[in-house]
Coordinates of C-alpha atoms in Angstrom, one line a residue:
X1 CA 147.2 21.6 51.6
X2 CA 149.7 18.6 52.2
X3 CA 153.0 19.2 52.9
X4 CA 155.8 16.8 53.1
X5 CA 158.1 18.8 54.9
X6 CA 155.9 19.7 57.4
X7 CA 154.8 16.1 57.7
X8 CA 158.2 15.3 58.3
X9 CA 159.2 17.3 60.6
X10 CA 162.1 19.4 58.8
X11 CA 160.1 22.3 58.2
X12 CA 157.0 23.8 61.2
X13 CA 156.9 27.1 59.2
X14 CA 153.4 27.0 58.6
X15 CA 152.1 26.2 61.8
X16 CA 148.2 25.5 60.6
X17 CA 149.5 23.7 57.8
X18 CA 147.2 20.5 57.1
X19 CA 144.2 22.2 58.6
X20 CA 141.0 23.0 56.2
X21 CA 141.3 26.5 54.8
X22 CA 138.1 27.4 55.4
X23 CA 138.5 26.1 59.4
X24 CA 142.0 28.7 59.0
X25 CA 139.3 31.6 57.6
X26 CA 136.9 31.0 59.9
X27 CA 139.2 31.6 62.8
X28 CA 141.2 34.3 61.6
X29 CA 137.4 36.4 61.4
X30 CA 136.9 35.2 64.8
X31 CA 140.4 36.7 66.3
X32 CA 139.4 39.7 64.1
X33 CA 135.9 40.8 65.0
X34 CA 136.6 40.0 68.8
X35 CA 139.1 42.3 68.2
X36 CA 137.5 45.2 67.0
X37 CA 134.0 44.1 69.0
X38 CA 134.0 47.5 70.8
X39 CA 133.7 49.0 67.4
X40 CA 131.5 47.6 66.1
X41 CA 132.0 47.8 62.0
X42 CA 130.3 46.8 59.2
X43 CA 132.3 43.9 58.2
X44 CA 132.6 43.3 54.3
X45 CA 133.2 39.4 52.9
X46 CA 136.8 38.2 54.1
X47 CA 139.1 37.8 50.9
X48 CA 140.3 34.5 50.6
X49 CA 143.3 33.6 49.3
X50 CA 144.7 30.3 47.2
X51 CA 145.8 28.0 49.9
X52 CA 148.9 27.0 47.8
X53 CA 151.1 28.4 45.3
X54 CA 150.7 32.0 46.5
X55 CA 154.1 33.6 47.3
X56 CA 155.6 35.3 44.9
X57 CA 158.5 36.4 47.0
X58 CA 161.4 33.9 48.2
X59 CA 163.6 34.6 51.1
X60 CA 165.9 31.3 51.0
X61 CA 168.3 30.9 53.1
X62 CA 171.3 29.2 51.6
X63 CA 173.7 26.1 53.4
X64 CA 175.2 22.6 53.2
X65 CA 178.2 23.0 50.6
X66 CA 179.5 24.5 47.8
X67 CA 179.1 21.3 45.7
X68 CA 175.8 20.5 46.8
X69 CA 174.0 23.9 48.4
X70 CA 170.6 24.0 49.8
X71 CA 168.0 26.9 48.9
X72 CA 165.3 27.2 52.4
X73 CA 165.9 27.0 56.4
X74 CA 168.3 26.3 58.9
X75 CA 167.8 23.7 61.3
X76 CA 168.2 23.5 65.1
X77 CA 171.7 23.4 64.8
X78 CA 172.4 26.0 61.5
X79 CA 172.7 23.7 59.3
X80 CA 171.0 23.8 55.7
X81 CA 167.1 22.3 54.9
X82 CA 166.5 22.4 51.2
X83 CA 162.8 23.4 50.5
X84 CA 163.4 23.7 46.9
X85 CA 159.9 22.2 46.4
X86 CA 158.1 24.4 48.8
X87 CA 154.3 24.3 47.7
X88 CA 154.0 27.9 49.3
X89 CA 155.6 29.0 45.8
X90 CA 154.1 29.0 42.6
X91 CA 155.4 26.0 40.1
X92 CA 156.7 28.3 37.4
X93 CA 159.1 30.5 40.5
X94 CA 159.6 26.8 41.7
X95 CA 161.3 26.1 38.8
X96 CA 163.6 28.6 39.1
X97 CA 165.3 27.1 42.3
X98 CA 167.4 24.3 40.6
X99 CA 169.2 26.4 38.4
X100 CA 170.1 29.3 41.1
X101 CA 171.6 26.2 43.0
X102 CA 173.2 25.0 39.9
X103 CA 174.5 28.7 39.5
X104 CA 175.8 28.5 43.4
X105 CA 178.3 25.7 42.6
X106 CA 179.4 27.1 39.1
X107 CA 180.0 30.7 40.4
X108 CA 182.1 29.0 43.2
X109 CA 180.3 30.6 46.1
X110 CA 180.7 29.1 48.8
X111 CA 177.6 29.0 51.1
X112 CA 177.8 31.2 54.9
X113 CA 178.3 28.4 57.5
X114 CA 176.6 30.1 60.7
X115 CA 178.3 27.3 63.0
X116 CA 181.5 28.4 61.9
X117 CA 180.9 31.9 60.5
X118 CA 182.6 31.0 57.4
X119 CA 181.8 31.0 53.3
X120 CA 180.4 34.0 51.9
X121 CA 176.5 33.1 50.1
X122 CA 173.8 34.4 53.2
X123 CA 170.5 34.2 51.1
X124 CA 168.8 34.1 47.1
X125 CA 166.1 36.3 47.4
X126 CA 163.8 35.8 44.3
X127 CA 160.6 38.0 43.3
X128 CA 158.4 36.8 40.6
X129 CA 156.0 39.5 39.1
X130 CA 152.7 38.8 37.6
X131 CA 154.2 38.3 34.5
X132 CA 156.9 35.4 35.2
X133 CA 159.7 37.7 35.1
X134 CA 162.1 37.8 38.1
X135 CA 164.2 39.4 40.2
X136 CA 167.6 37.7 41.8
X137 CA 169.4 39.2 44.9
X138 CA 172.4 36.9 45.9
X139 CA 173.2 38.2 49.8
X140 CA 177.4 37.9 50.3
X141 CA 179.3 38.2 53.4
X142 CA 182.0 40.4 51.8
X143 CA 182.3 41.9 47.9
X144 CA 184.9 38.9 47.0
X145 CA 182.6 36.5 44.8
X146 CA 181.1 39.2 43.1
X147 CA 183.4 39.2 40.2
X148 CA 182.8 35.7 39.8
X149 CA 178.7 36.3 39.8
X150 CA 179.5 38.6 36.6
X151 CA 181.6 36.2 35.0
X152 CA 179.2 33.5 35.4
X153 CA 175.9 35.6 35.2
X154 CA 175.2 35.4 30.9
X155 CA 175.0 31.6 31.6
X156 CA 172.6 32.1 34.1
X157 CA 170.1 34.8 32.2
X158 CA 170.5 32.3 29.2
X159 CA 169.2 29.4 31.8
X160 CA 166.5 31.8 33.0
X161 CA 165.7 34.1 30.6
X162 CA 162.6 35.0 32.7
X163 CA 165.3 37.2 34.6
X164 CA 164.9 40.7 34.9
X165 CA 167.2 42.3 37.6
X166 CA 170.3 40.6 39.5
X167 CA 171.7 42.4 42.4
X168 CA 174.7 41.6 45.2
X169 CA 173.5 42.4 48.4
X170 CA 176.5 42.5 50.9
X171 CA 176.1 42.0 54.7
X172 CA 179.0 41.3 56.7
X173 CA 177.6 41.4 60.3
X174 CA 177.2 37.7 61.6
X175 CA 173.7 38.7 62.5
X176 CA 169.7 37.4 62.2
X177 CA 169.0 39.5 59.0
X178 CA 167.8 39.1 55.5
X179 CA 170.3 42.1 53.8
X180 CA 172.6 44.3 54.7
X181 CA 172.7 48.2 53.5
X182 CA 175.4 48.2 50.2
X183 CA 173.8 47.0 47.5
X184 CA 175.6 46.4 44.0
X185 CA 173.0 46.3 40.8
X186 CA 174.5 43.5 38.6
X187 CA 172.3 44.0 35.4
X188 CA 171.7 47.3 33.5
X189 CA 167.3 46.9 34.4
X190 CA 167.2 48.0 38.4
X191 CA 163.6 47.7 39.0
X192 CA 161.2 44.7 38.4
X193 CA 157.6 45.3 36.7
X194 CA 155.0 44.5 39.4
X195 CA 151.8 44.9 37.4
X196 CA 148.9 44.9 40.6
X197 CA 145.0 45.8 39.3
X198 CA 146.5 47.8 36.1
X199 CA 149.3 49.5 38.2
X200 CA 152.8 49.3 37.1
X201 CA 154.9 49.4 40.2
X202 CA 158.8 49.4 39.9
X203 CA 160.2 47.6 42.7
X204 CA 163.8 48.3 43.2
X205 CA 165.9 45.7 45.5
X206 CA 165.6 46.4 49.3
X207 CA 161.9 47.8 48.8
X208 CA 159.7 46.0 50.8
X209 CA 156.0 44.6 48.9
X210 CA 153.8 42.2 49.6
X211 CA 154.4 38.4 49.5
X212 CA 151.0 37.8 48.1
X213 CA 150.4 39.6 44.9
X214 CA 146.9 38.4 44.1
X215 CA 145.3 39.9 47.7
X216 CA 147.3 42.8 47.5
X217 CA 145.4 43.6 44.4
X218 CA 142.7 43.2 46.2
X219 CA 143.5 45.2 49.3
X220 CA 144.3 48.6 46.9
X221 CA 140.9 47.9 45.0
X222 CA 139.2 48.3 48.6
X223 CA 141.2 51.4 49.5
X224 CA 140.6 52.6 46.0
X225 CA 136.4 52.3 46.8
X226 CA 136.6 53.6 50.1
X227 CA 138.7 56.6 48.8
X228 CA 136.2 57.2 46.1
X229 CA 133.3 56.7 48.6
X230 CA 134.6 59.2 50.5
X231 CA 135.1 61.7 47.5
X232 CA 139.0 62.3 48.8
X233 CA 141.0 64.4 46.8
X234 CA 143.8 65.0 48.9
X235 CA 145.6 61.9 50.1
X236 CA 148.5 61.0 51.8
X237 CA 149.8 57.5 52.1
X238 CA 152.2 57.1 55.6
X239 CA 154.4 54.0 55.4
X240 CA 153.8 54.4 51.5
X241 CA 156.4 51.6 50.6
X242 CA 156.5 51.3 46.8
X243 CA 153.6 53.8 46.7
X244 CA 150.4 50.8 46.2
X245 CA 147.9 52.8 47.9
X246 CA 149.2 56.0 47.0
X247 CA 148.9 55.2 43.2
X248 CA 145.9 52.9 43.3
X249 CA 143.5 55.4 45.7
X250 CA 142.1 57.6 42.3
X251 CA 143.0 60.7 44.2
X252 CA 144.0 63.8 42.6
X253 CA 146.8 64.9 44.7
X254 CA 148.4 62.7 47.0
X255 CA 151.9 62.5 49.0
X256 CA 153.9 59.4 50.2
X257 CA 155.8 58.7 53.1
X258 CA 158.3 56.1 53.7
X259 CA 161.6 55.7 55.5
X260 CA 163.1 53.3 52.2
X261 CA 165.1 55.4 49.9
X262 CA 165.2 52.2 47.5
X263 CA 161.0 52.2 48.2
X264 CA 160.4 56.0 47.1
X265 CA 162.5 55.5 44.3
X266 CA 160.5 53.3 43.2
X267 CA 157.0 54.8 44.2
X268 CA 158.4 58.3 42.1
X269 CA 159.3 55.9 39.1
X270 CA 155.8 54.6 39.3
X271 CA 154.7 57.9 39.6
X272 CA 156.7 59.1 36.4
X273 CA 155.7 56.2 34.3
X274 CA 152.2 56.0 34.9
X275 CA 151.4 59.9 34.5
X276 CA 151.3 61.2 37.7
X277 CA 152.3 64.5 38.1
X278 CA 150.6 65.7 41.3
X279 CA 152.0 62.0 43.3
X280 CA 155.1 63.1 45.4
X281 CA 156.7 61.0 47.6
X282 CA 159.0 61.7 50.3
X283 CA 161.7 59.5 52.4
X284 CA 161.4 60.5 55.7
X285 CA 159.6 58.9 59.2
X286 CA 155.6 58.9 58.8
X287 CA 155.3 60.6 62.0
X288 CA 158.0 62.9 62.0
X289 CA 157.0 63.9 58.6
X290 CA 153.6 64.0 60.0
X291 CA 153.3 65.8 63.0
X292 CA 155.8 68.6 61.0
X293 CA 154.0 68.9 58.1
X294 CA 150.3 69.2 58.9
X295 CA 149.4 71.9 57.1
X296 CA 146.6 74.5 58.2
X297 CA 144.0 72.4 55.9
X298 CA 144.2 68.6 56.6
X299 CA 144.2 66.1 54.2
X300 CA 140.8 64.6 52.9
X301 CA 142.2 61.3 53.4
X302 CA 145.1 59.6 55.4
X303 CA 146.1 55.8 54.7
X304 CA 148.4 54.5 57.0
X305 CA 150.0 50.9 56.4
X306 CA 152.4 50.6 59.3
X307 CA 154.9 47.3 59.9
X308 CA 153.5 44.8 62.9
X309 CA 154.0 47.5 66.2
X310 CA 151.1 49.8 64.7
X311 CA 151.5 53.4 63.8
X312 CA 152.4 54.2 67.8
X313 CA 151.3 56.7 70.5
X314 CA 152.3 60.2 68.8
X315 CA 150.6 59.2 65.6
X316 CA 147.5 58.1 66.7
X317 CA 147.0 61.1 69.0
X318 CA 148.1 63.8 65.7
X319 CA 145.3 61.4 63.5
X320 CA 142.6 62.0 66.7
X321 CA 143.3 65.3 67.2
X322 CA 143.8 66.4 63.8
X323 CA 140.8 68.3 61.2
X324 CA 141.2 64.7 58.7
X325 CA 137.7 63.6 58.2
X326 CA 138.7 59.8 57.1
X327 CA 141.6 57.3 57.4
X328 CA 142.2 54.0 56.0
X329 CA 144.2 51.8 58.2
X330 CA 145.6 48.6 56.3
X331 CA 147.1 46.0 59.4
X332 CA 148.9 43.2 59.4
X333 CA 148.6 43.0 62.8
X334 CA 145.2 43.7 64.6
X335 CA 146.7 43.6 68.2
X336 CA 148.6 46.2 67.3
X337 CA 145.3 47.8 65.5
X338 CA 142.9 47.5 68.2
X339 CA 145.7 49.5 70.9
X340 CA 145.6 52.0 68.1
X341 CA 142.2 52.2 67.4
X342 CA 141.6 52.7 71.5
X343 CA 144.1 55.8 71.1
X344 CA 141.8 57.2 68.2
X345 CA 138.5 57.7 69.7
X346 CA 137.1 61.0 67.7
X347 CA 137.7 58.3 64.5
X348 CA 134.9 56.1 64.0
X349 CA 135.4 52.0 62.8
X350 CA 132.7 52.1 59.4
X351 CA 133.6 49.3 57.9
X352 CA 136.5 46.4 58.0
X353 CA 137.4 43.6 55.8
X354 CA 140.1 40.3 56.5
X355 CA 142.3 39.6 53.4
X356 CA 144.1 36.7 54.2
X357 CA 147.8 36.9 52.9
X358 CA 149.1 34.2 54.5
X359 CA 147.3 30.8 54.0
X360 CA 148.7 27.9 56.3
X361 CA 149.5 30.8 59.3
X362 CA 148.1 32.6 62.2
X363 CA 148.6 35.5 60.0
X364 CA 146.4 38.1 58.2
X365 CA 146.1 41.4 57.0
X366 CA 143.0 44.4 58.0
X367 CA 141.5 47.6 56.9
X368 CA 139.6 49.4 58.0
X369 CA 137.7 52.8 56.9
X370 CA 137.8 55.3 59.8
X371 CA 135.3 58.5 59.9
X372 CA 135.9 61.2 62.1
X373 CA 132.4 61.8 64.7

């Protein structure tokens, strides 16, 4: 993939941008399996991603003025890179960018100045599910432009009719973060459709999911046939987010656990919609939840999909001590993977597979199917 922001300079996002995908494959297996060498798994076919075109999820930050406002990065100095034409994105979510700019300057909001902490627009966080239709999430300083987003907002759902859900999102700390905690639901639909391998998730704002929808898929459908290889039918998904593996593993009875309110509300939604009835999903800390909760019969089945510092000390030693004969770990970080692995020794390393999320970058996602010896 060519980039000509990259090649210019303005943008060093992608830091293996320019370099064969299958040379960016070929190393990210490499980093893996030394990795996990003490462990020796049976490694299944790395899933390979489309090197362009593959994020369905926009976090742009918004600058320059309120006449002409740019949707991407800031640079050295906090000052506004547009990166409206961003190949990372696919054309059709590409498309939407102009006219959410356009919208900027009609609505009169200003964009944040971080120089001079002044204006009011922080970020447009777009979401595009499978099926073109968006989500919009306009992050303020303060609650003063949103009566102007209302006023304006028919013209832009008339511009876009591919919109689904518009939300204000306000965070007034002057602080490195993408949203703050209050937000304000702008159109009567609150949750966006993400259809992933015949699973209709609802993703309400502030839940976190996966920037790459296509792998994701993917990643459930391997959780789904280790699940069923193991013949688990009591499951419960820790870090559950939105409830993907919770809902996708084929097991009769499983429970979720995850810190977002916004997330669970959207993984019991799911959970409704779909015919669930035995799915429950609670908001609480996966290892407080846990190590309080462990019944006198163990799950058949733990999956445990924990952000980039691993599932921790405490954790690890409840999963090695505990009577659960299998866990599937999904990692986006296998530093962090292998420290927890080490702390897991009564759970054996069966079989791992790469699914590369994020083309152009060091990054990458792992599971792996552990088997208690």
């Amino acid at each position: 993939m060519r980039c000509s922001y990259f090649d210019a300079g303005v943008c060093r996002s992608c830091g293996w941008m320019g370099q064969p995908y299958d040379e960016q494959l070929a190393a990210k297996e490499r980093h893996c399996r030394d990795l996990l060498a003490a462990h020796d798994p049976h490694w299944l076919p790395t899933v390979a991603s489309t090197p362009e075109g593959f994020r369905t999820k926009a976090k742009m930050v918004v600058g320059g003025s309120l006449d002409a406002p740019t949707l991407g990065i800031l640079d050295a100095d906090g000052h506004g890179v547009d990166l409206r034409s961003c190949g990372l994105y696919p054309a059709d979510l590409r498309a939407a960018f102009p006219a959410l700019a356009d919208f900027v300057t009609r609505a009169a909001i200003e964009p944040y100045d971080v120089p001079t902490r002044r204006g009011e627009l922080k970020h447009v966080l777009v979401t595009q599910a499978p099926d073109g239709a968006l989500m919009v999430r306009f992050v303020l300083r303060s609650q003063e432009p949103v009566a102007r987003i209302r006023k304006h907002l028919p013209s832009l759902l008339v511009e876009l009719p591919q919109v689904r859900v518009v939300a204000a999102n306000i965070l007034p700390e002057h602080k490195a973060v993408l949203e703050g905690a209050l937000e304000i639901a702008l159109t009567e639909q609150q949750s966006l459709t993400m259809d992933v391998a015949g699973v209709p998730l609802h993703l309400r704002p502030r839940s976190f999911f996966q920037t790459n929808t296509a792998v994701t898929a993917e990643l459930y459908g391997q959780a789904r046939d280790w699940v069923a290889a193991t013949g688990a039918r009591t499951l419960w998904d820790l870090y559950c987010g939105v409830g993907g593996f919770a809902l996708h593993a084929g097991a009769a009875h499983v429970v979720g656990v995850e810190t977002s309110e916004e997330a669970v509300a959207s993984a019991r939604a799911t959970a409704a919609a779909t015919g669930h009835p035995d799915a429950r999903f609670v908001a609480a800390d996966a290892t407080t939840w846990a190590l309080a909760s462990a019944p006198a019969e163990a799950p058949d089945l733990v999956v445990v999909n924990p952000p980039r510092r691993g599932i921790g000390a405490d954790l690890a030693a409840w999963l090695d001590s505990s009577d659960v004969p299998h866990v599937v770990y999904s990692s986006c970080n296998a530093v962090s993977l292998a420290a927890d692995l080490a702390a897991m020794p009564a759970l054996a390393v069966r079989e791992a597979r790469v699914f590369d999320m994020f083309p152009q970058t060091t990054h990458y996602e792992v599971a792996v199917l552990l088997e208690r010896v």
